[in-house]
């Protein structure tokens, strides 16, 4: 039986110090928890540390020194053995994640909760390799983690009710708004959002101008950003990958990825991150 994760003395282990892991470590430390963040090499940790420093500097009026003091960067996962909660943010590969869940299950105390930040993989599959499947949950943060308000809590068919309550309390402690999603591909947000991005790509393939489509959705549907600009921001490759997971996960042709997205990825037009997607970026 777990208890609410509200005590500030609690330790949180974050595995992976990439884009998401570093962001998660930052917001967890900002909420007053002690954080142990693990990655494979010192270089990975330095890159994550840089990301956190830049984000804190940008935020301005925060107690940077104390927040940084609460984060321990390490390459040894064993340093996180006392954590009450582990959140993994390693690459989106089920075999890698399962291997890590086996390690975490052996390492952590029996009452600890193990969470995944996966954007598309099955939480049930990850829980099944542990001896504590009812204490495994999805904590799906959005990028950039310190800025985006939402935390999508993904509940597998194994997750217990009190673990869901602990996760909600934890999310609120981080200053996030939480929603509860069932463990099916795309959860809630990507399930609704990504097919719309796909449809916008089909419109471009049929000869429509990206600028017109984006203006249409902003002015006619009151969206703050057009679907094609958003695809460029998320990454054309990431959108394609998520569509493929929906397509395979539901075995349903309504999620068939637009061939233009495939061509763009093949051509290296990945969006804002490499300067060219539906728009060009200098
Ligand atoms: P990333 O590639 O930036 O970071 C992954 C990090 O994990 C790397 O630093 C890598 O060295 C490290 N790593 C790999 N294997 C490891 C291991 N066994 N132990 C410790 N560290 C290890 O990836 P990113 O974008 O941060 O994504 C991480 C997870 O978050 C994925 O599951 C992804 O689907 C999910 N996600 C990503 C979002 C995004 O916008 N990038 C949004 C929401 C979720």
Coordinates of C-alpha atoms and ligand atoms in Angstrom, one line a residue:
X1 CA 0.0 0.0 0.0
X2 CA 1.6 3.3 -1.0
X3 CA 1.1 6.7 0.7
X4 CA 0.6 10.1 -0.9
X5 CA 3.9 11.3 -2.4
X6 CA 3.7 14.7 -0.8
X7 CA 6.5 14.8 1.8
X8 CA 9.3 17.0 0.6
X9 CA 11.9 14.7 2.1
X10 CA 10.9 12.1 -0.4
X11 CA 13.5 11.2 -3.0
X12 CA 12.6 10.9 -6.7
X13 CA 14.7 9.0 -9.1
X14 CA 14.7 10.1 -12.7
X15 CA 16.2 7.8 -15.3
X16 CA 17.4 9.5 -18.5
X17 CA 18.7 13.1 -18.5
X18 CA 17.7 14.0 -22.1
X19 CA 15.1 16.6 -23.1
X20 CA 12.3 15.2 -21.0
X21 CA 14.3 13.7 -18.1
X22 CA 16.2 17.0 -17.4
X23 CA 12.9 18.9 -17.5
X24 CA 11.2 16.4 -15.1
X25 CA 14.2 16.6 -12.7
X26 CA 13.9 20.3 -12.8
X27 CA 10.2 20.6 -12.0
X28 CA 10.4 17.9 -9.3
X29 CA 13.3 19.7 -7.6
X30 CA 11.5 23.0 -7.9
X31 CA 8.6 21.4 -6.0
X32 CA 11.0 20.7 -3.1
X33 CA 11.8 17.0 -3.6
X34 CA 15.3 15.7 -3.7
X35 CA 16.1 14.3 -7.1
X36 CA 18.6 11.7 -8.3
X37 CA 19.0 11.8 -12.1
X38 CA 20.8 9.0 -13.9
X39 CA 22.1 8.8 -17.4
X40 CA 24.7 6.6 -19.2
X41 CA 27.6 9.0 -19.5
X42 CA 29.0 12.2 -17.9
X43 CA 28.4 14.0 -21.3
X44 CA 24.7 13.1 -21.2
X45 CA 24.5 14.5 -17.6
X46 CA 26.4 17.7 -18.5
X47 CA 24.0 18.3 -21.4
X48 CA 21.0 17.8 -19.1
X49 CA 22.5 20.1 -16.4
X50 CA 23.0 22.8 -19.0
X51 CA 19.4 22.5 -20.1
X52 CA 18.2 22.9 -16.5
X53 CA 20.5 25.9 -15.9
X54 CA 19.3 27.7 -19.0
X55 CA 15.6 27.0 -18.1
X56 CA 16.1 28.3 -14.6
X57 CA 17.8 31.4 -15.8
X58 CA 15.0 32.0 -18.2
X59 CA 12.4 31.6 -15.5
X60 CA 14.2 34.3 -13.5
X61 CA 12.7 34.7 -10.1
X62 CA 13.4 31.2 -8.7
X63 CA 15.8 30.1 -6.0
X64 CA 18.3 28.6 -8.5
X65 CA 21.0 27.6 -6.1
X66 CA 18.7 25.7 -3.8
X67 CA 16.9 24.0 -6.7
X68 CA 20.2 22.9 -8.2
X69 CA 21.4 21.6 -4.8
X70 CA 18.4 19.3 -4.6
X71 CA 19.5 17.5 -7.9
X72 CA 22.2 14.8 -7.8
X73 CA 23.5 13.9 -11.2
X74 CA 24.9 10.3 -11.5
X75 CA 25.8 7.5 -13.8
X76 CA 25.1 4.9 -11.1
X77 CA 21.4 3.9 -10.8
X78 CA 22.1 2.4 -7.4
X79 CA 22.4 5.9 -6.0
X80 CA 18.7 6.1 -6.4
X81 CA 17.9 3.0 -4.3
X82 CA 16.1 5.0 -1.6
X83 CA 13.6 6.7 -3.9
X84 CA 9.9 6.5 -3.3
X85 CA 9.2 7.2 -6.9
X86 CA 11.1 6.5 -10.1
X87 CA 10.2 8.1 -13.4
X88 CA 11.9 6.8 -16.5
X89 CA 12.5 9.0 -19.5
X90 CA 14.8 6.8 -21.6
X91 CA 14.3 6.4 -25.4
X92 CA 10.9 5.1 -26.7
X93 CA 11.9 1.5 -27.1
X94 CA 9.9 -1.2 -25.3
X95 CA 12.8 -3.6 -24.8
X96 CA 15.0 -0.9 -23.3
X97 CA 12.1 0.1 -21.0
X98 CA 11.3 -3.4 -19.9
X99 CA 15.0 -4.1 -19.1
X100 CA 15.1 -0.9 -17.0
X101 CA 11.8 -1.9 -15.2
X102 CA 13.3 -5.2 -14.1
X103 CA 16.4 -3.4 -12.7
X104 CA 14.2 -0.8 -10.9
X105 CA 11.9 -3.5 -9.4
X106 CA 15.0 -5.2 -7.9
X107 CA 16.6 -2.0 -6.8
X108 CA 13.8 0.0 -5.1
X109 CA 12.0 -0.7 -1.8
X110 CA 8.8 -2.6 -2.2
X111 CA 6.4 0.3 -1.6
X112 CA 8.1 2.5 -4.3
X113 CA 6.1 3.5 -7.4
X114 CA 7.6 3.1 -10.8
X115 CA 6.5 5.5 -13.6
X116 CA 7.1 5.8 -17.3
X117 CA 7.1 9.0 -19.3
X118 CA 6.3 7.1 -22.5
X119 CA 4.2 8.9 -25.1
X120 CA 3.0 5.8 -26.8
X121 CA 4.1 2.5 -25.3
X122 CA 2.0 0.2 -23.1
X123 CA 2.2 0.7 -19.4
X124 CA 0.7 -2.7 -18.9
X125 CA 3.6 -4.3 -20.8
X126 CA 6.1 -2.5 -18.6
X127 CA 4.2 -3.4 -15.4
X128 CA 4.1 -7.1 -16.3
X129 CA 7.9 -7.5 -16.0
X130 CA 7.9 -6.3 -12.3
X131 CA 6.7 -8.0 -9.1
X132 CA 4.7 -4.8 -8.3
X133 CA 2.4 -4.3 -11.4
X134 CA -0.2 -2.4 -9.3
X135 CA 2.5 0.2 -8.5
X136 CA 3.4 1.0 -12.1
X137 CA 1.8 4.0 -13.8
X138 CA 2.3 6.4 -16.7
X139 CA 3.3 10.0 -15.9
X140 CA 3.3 11.6 -19.3
X141 CA 4.8 15.1 -19.2
X142 CA 4.6 17.5 -22.1
X143 CA 7.5 19.4 -23.7
X144 CA 8.9 21.8 -22.5
X145 CA 8.2 20.2 -19.1
X146 CA 8.7 23.4 -17.0
X147 CA 6.3 25.3 -19.2
X148 CA 3.5 22.9 -20.2
X149 CA 0.7 22.7 -17.6
X150 CA -0.5 19.2 -18.3
X151 CA 0.5 15.9 -16.7
X152 CA -1.4 13.0 -18.3
X153 CA -1.6 10.1 -15.8
X154 CA -1.9 6.8 -17.6
X155 CA -3.6 4.0 -15.7
X156 CA -2.9 0.4 -16.8
X157 CA -5.3 -2.5 -16.1
X158 CA -2.9 -3.4 -13.3
X159 CA -2.5 0.1 -11.6
X160 CA -4.1 0.3 -8.1
X161 CA -6.5 3.2 -7.1
X162 CA -4.2 4.5 -4.3
X163 CA -1.3 4.7 -6.7
X164 CA -3.4 6.8 -9.1
X165 CA -4.3 9.0 -6.1
X166 CA -0.6 9.3 -5.2
X167 CA 0.2 10.2 -8.8
X168 CA -2.5 12.9 -8.8
X169 CA -1.2 14.4 -5.5
X170 CA 2.3 14.3 -6.9
X171 CA 1.3 16.1 -10.1
X172 CA -0.5 18.8 -8.2
X173 CA 2.5 19.3 -6.0
X174 CA 4.6 19.9 -9.1
X175 CA 2.0 22.6 -10.1
X176 CA 0.7 20.6 -13.0
X177 CA -3.0 20.0 -13.9
X178 CA -3.6 16.3 -14.2
X179 CA -5.9 14.2 -16.4
X180 CA -6.4 10.4 -16.1
X181 CA -6.1 8.4 -19.3
X182 CA -6.6 4.7 -20.0
X183 CA -3.6 2.8 -21.2
X184 CA -4.3 2.6 -25.0
X185 CA -2.1 4.0 -27.8
X186 CA -1.9 7.8 -27.8
X187 CA -3.7 8.0 -24.4
X188 CA -5.9 11.0 -24.6
X189 CA -4.0 14.0 -25.9
X190 CA -2.1 12.4 -28.7
X191 CA -5.0 10.2 -29.7
X192 CA -7.1 13.3 -30.5
X193 CA -4.3 15.6 -31.6
X194 CA -2.1 13.5 -33.9
X195 CA -4.8 12.3 -36.3
X196 CA -5.7 16.0 -36.8
X197 CA -2.0 16.7 -37.6
X198 CA -2.1 13.8 -40.0
X199 CA -5.2 15.1 -41.7
X200 CA -3.6 18.5 -42.2
X201 CA -0.6 16.8 -43.8
X202 CA -3.0 15.0 -46.2
X203 CA -4.4 18.5 -47.1
X204 CA -0.9 19.7 -48.0
X205 CA -0.3 16.5 -50.1
X206 CA -3.5 17.3 -52.0
X207 CA -2.1 20.8 -52.9
X208 CA -3.3 23.1 -50.2
X209 CA -1.0 25.7 -48.8
X210 CA 0.2 25.1 -45.2
X211 CA -0.2 28.7 -44.4
X212 CA -3.9 28.6 -45.4
X213 CA -4.6 25.4 -43.4
X214 CA -3.0 26.9 -40.3
X215 CA -4.8 30.2 -40.7
X216 CA -8.1 28.2 -41.2
X217 CA -7.7 26.3 -37.9
X218 CA -6.6 29.3 -35.9
X219 CA -9.3 31.6 -37.1
X220 CA -12.1 29.0 -37.7
X221 CA -11.5 26.6 -34.8
X222 CA -9.8 29.1 -32.4
X223 CA -6.6 27.0 -32.1
X224 CA -3.7 29.0 -30.8
X225 CA -1.3 27.5 -33.3
X226 CA -2.0 25.9 -36.7
X227 CA -1.6 22.1 -37.1
X228 CA 1.4 22.3 -39.5
X229 CA 3.3 24.8 -37.5
X230 CA 2.7 22.5 -34.5
X231 CA 3.9 19.4 -36.4
X232 CA 7.1 21.3 -37.2
X233 CA 7.5 22.2 -33.5
X234 CA 6.9 18.6 -32.3
X235 CA 9.0 17.1 -35.0
X236 CA 7.7 15.6 -38.3
X237 CA 9.5 12.3 -37.3
X238 CA 7.8 12.3 -33.8
X239 CA 4.4 12.8 -35.4
X240 CA 5.0 10.0 -37.9
X241 CA 6.2 7.7 -35.2
X242 CA 3.1 8.4 -33.0
X243 CA 0.8 7.7 -36.0
X244 CA 2.6 4.4 -36.6
X245 CA 2.0 3.4 -33.0
X246 CA -1.7 4.3 -33.3
X247 CA -2.0 2.5 -36.6
X248 CA -0.4 -0.6 -35.3
X249 CA -1.9 -0.4 -31.8
X250 CA -5.5 -0.3 -33.0
X251 CA -4.9 -2.0 -36.3
X252 CA -7.2 0.6 -37.8
X253 CA -6.8 2.3 -41.2
X254 CA -8.1 5.6 -39.8
X255 CA -4.6 6.2 -38.4
X256 CA -2.8 5.5 -41.6
X257 CA 0.1 7.9 -41.7
X258 CA 0.0 10.4 -44.6
X259 CA 2.7 9.4 -47.2
X260 CA 3.9 13.0 -47.3
X261 CA 5.0 12.7 -43.7
X262 CA 7.0 9.6 -44.6
X263 CA 8.6 11.4 -47.6
X264 CA 9.5 14.4 -45.4
X265 CA 11.2 12.2 -42.8
X266 CA 13.1 10.3 -45.6
X267 CA 14.2 13.7 -47.0
X268 CA 15.3 14.9 -43.6
X269 CA 12.6 17.6 -43.3
X270 CA 12.0 17.1 -39.6
X271 CA 10.6 20.5 -38.7
X272 CA 12.0 23.3 -36.6
X273 CA 14.8 21.2 -35.1
X274 CA 16.6 21.0 -38.4
X275 CA 15.4 24.1 -40.1
X276 CA 12.9 22.7 -42.6
X277 CA 9.5 21.1 -42.3
X278 CA 6.2 22.5 -43.6
X279 CA 7.9 25.9 -43.1
X280 CA 11.5 27.0 -43.2
X281 CA 13.4 28.2 -40.1
X282 CA 16.5 30.3 -40.2
Ligands
LIG1 P1 16.2 11.9 -25.3 O1 16.8 11.1 -26.3 O2 16.3 13.4 -25.3 O3 16.7 11.4 -23.9 C1 16.8 10.0 -23.5 C2 18.0 9.9 -22.5 O4 18.0 8.6 -21.9 C3 19.4 10.1 -23.2 O5 20.1 11.1 -22.5 C4 20.0 8.8 -23.1 O6 21.4 8.8 -22.9 C5 19.4 8.2 -21.8 N1 19.4 6.8 -21.7 C6 19.2 5.8 -22.6 N2 19.3 4.6 -22.1 C7 19.4 4.8 -20.7 C8 19.6 3.9 -19.6 N3 19.5 2.6 -19.8 N4 19.7 4.4 -18.4 C9 19.8 5.8 -18.2 N5 19.7 6.7 -19.2 C10 19.5 6.2 -20.5 O7 14.6 11.5 -25.3 P2 13.4 12.4 -24.8 O8 12.8 13.2 -25.9 O9 13.7 13.0 -23.5 O10 12.3 11.2 -24.5 C11 12.4 10.3 -23.4 C12 11.0 9.7 -23.2 O11 10.0 10.7 -23.1 C13 10.5 8.8 -24.4 O12 9.8 7.7 -23.9 C14 9.6 9.7 -25.2 O13 8.7 9.1 -25.9 C15 9.0 10.5 -24.0 N6 8.4 11.8 -24.3 C16 9.1 12.7 -25.2 C17 8.5 13.9 -25.5 C18 9.2 14.9 -26.4 O14 8.6 15.9 -26.8 N7 10.5 14.6 -26.7 C19 7.2 14.3 -24.9 C20 6.6 13.4 -24.0 C21 7.2 12.1 -23.7

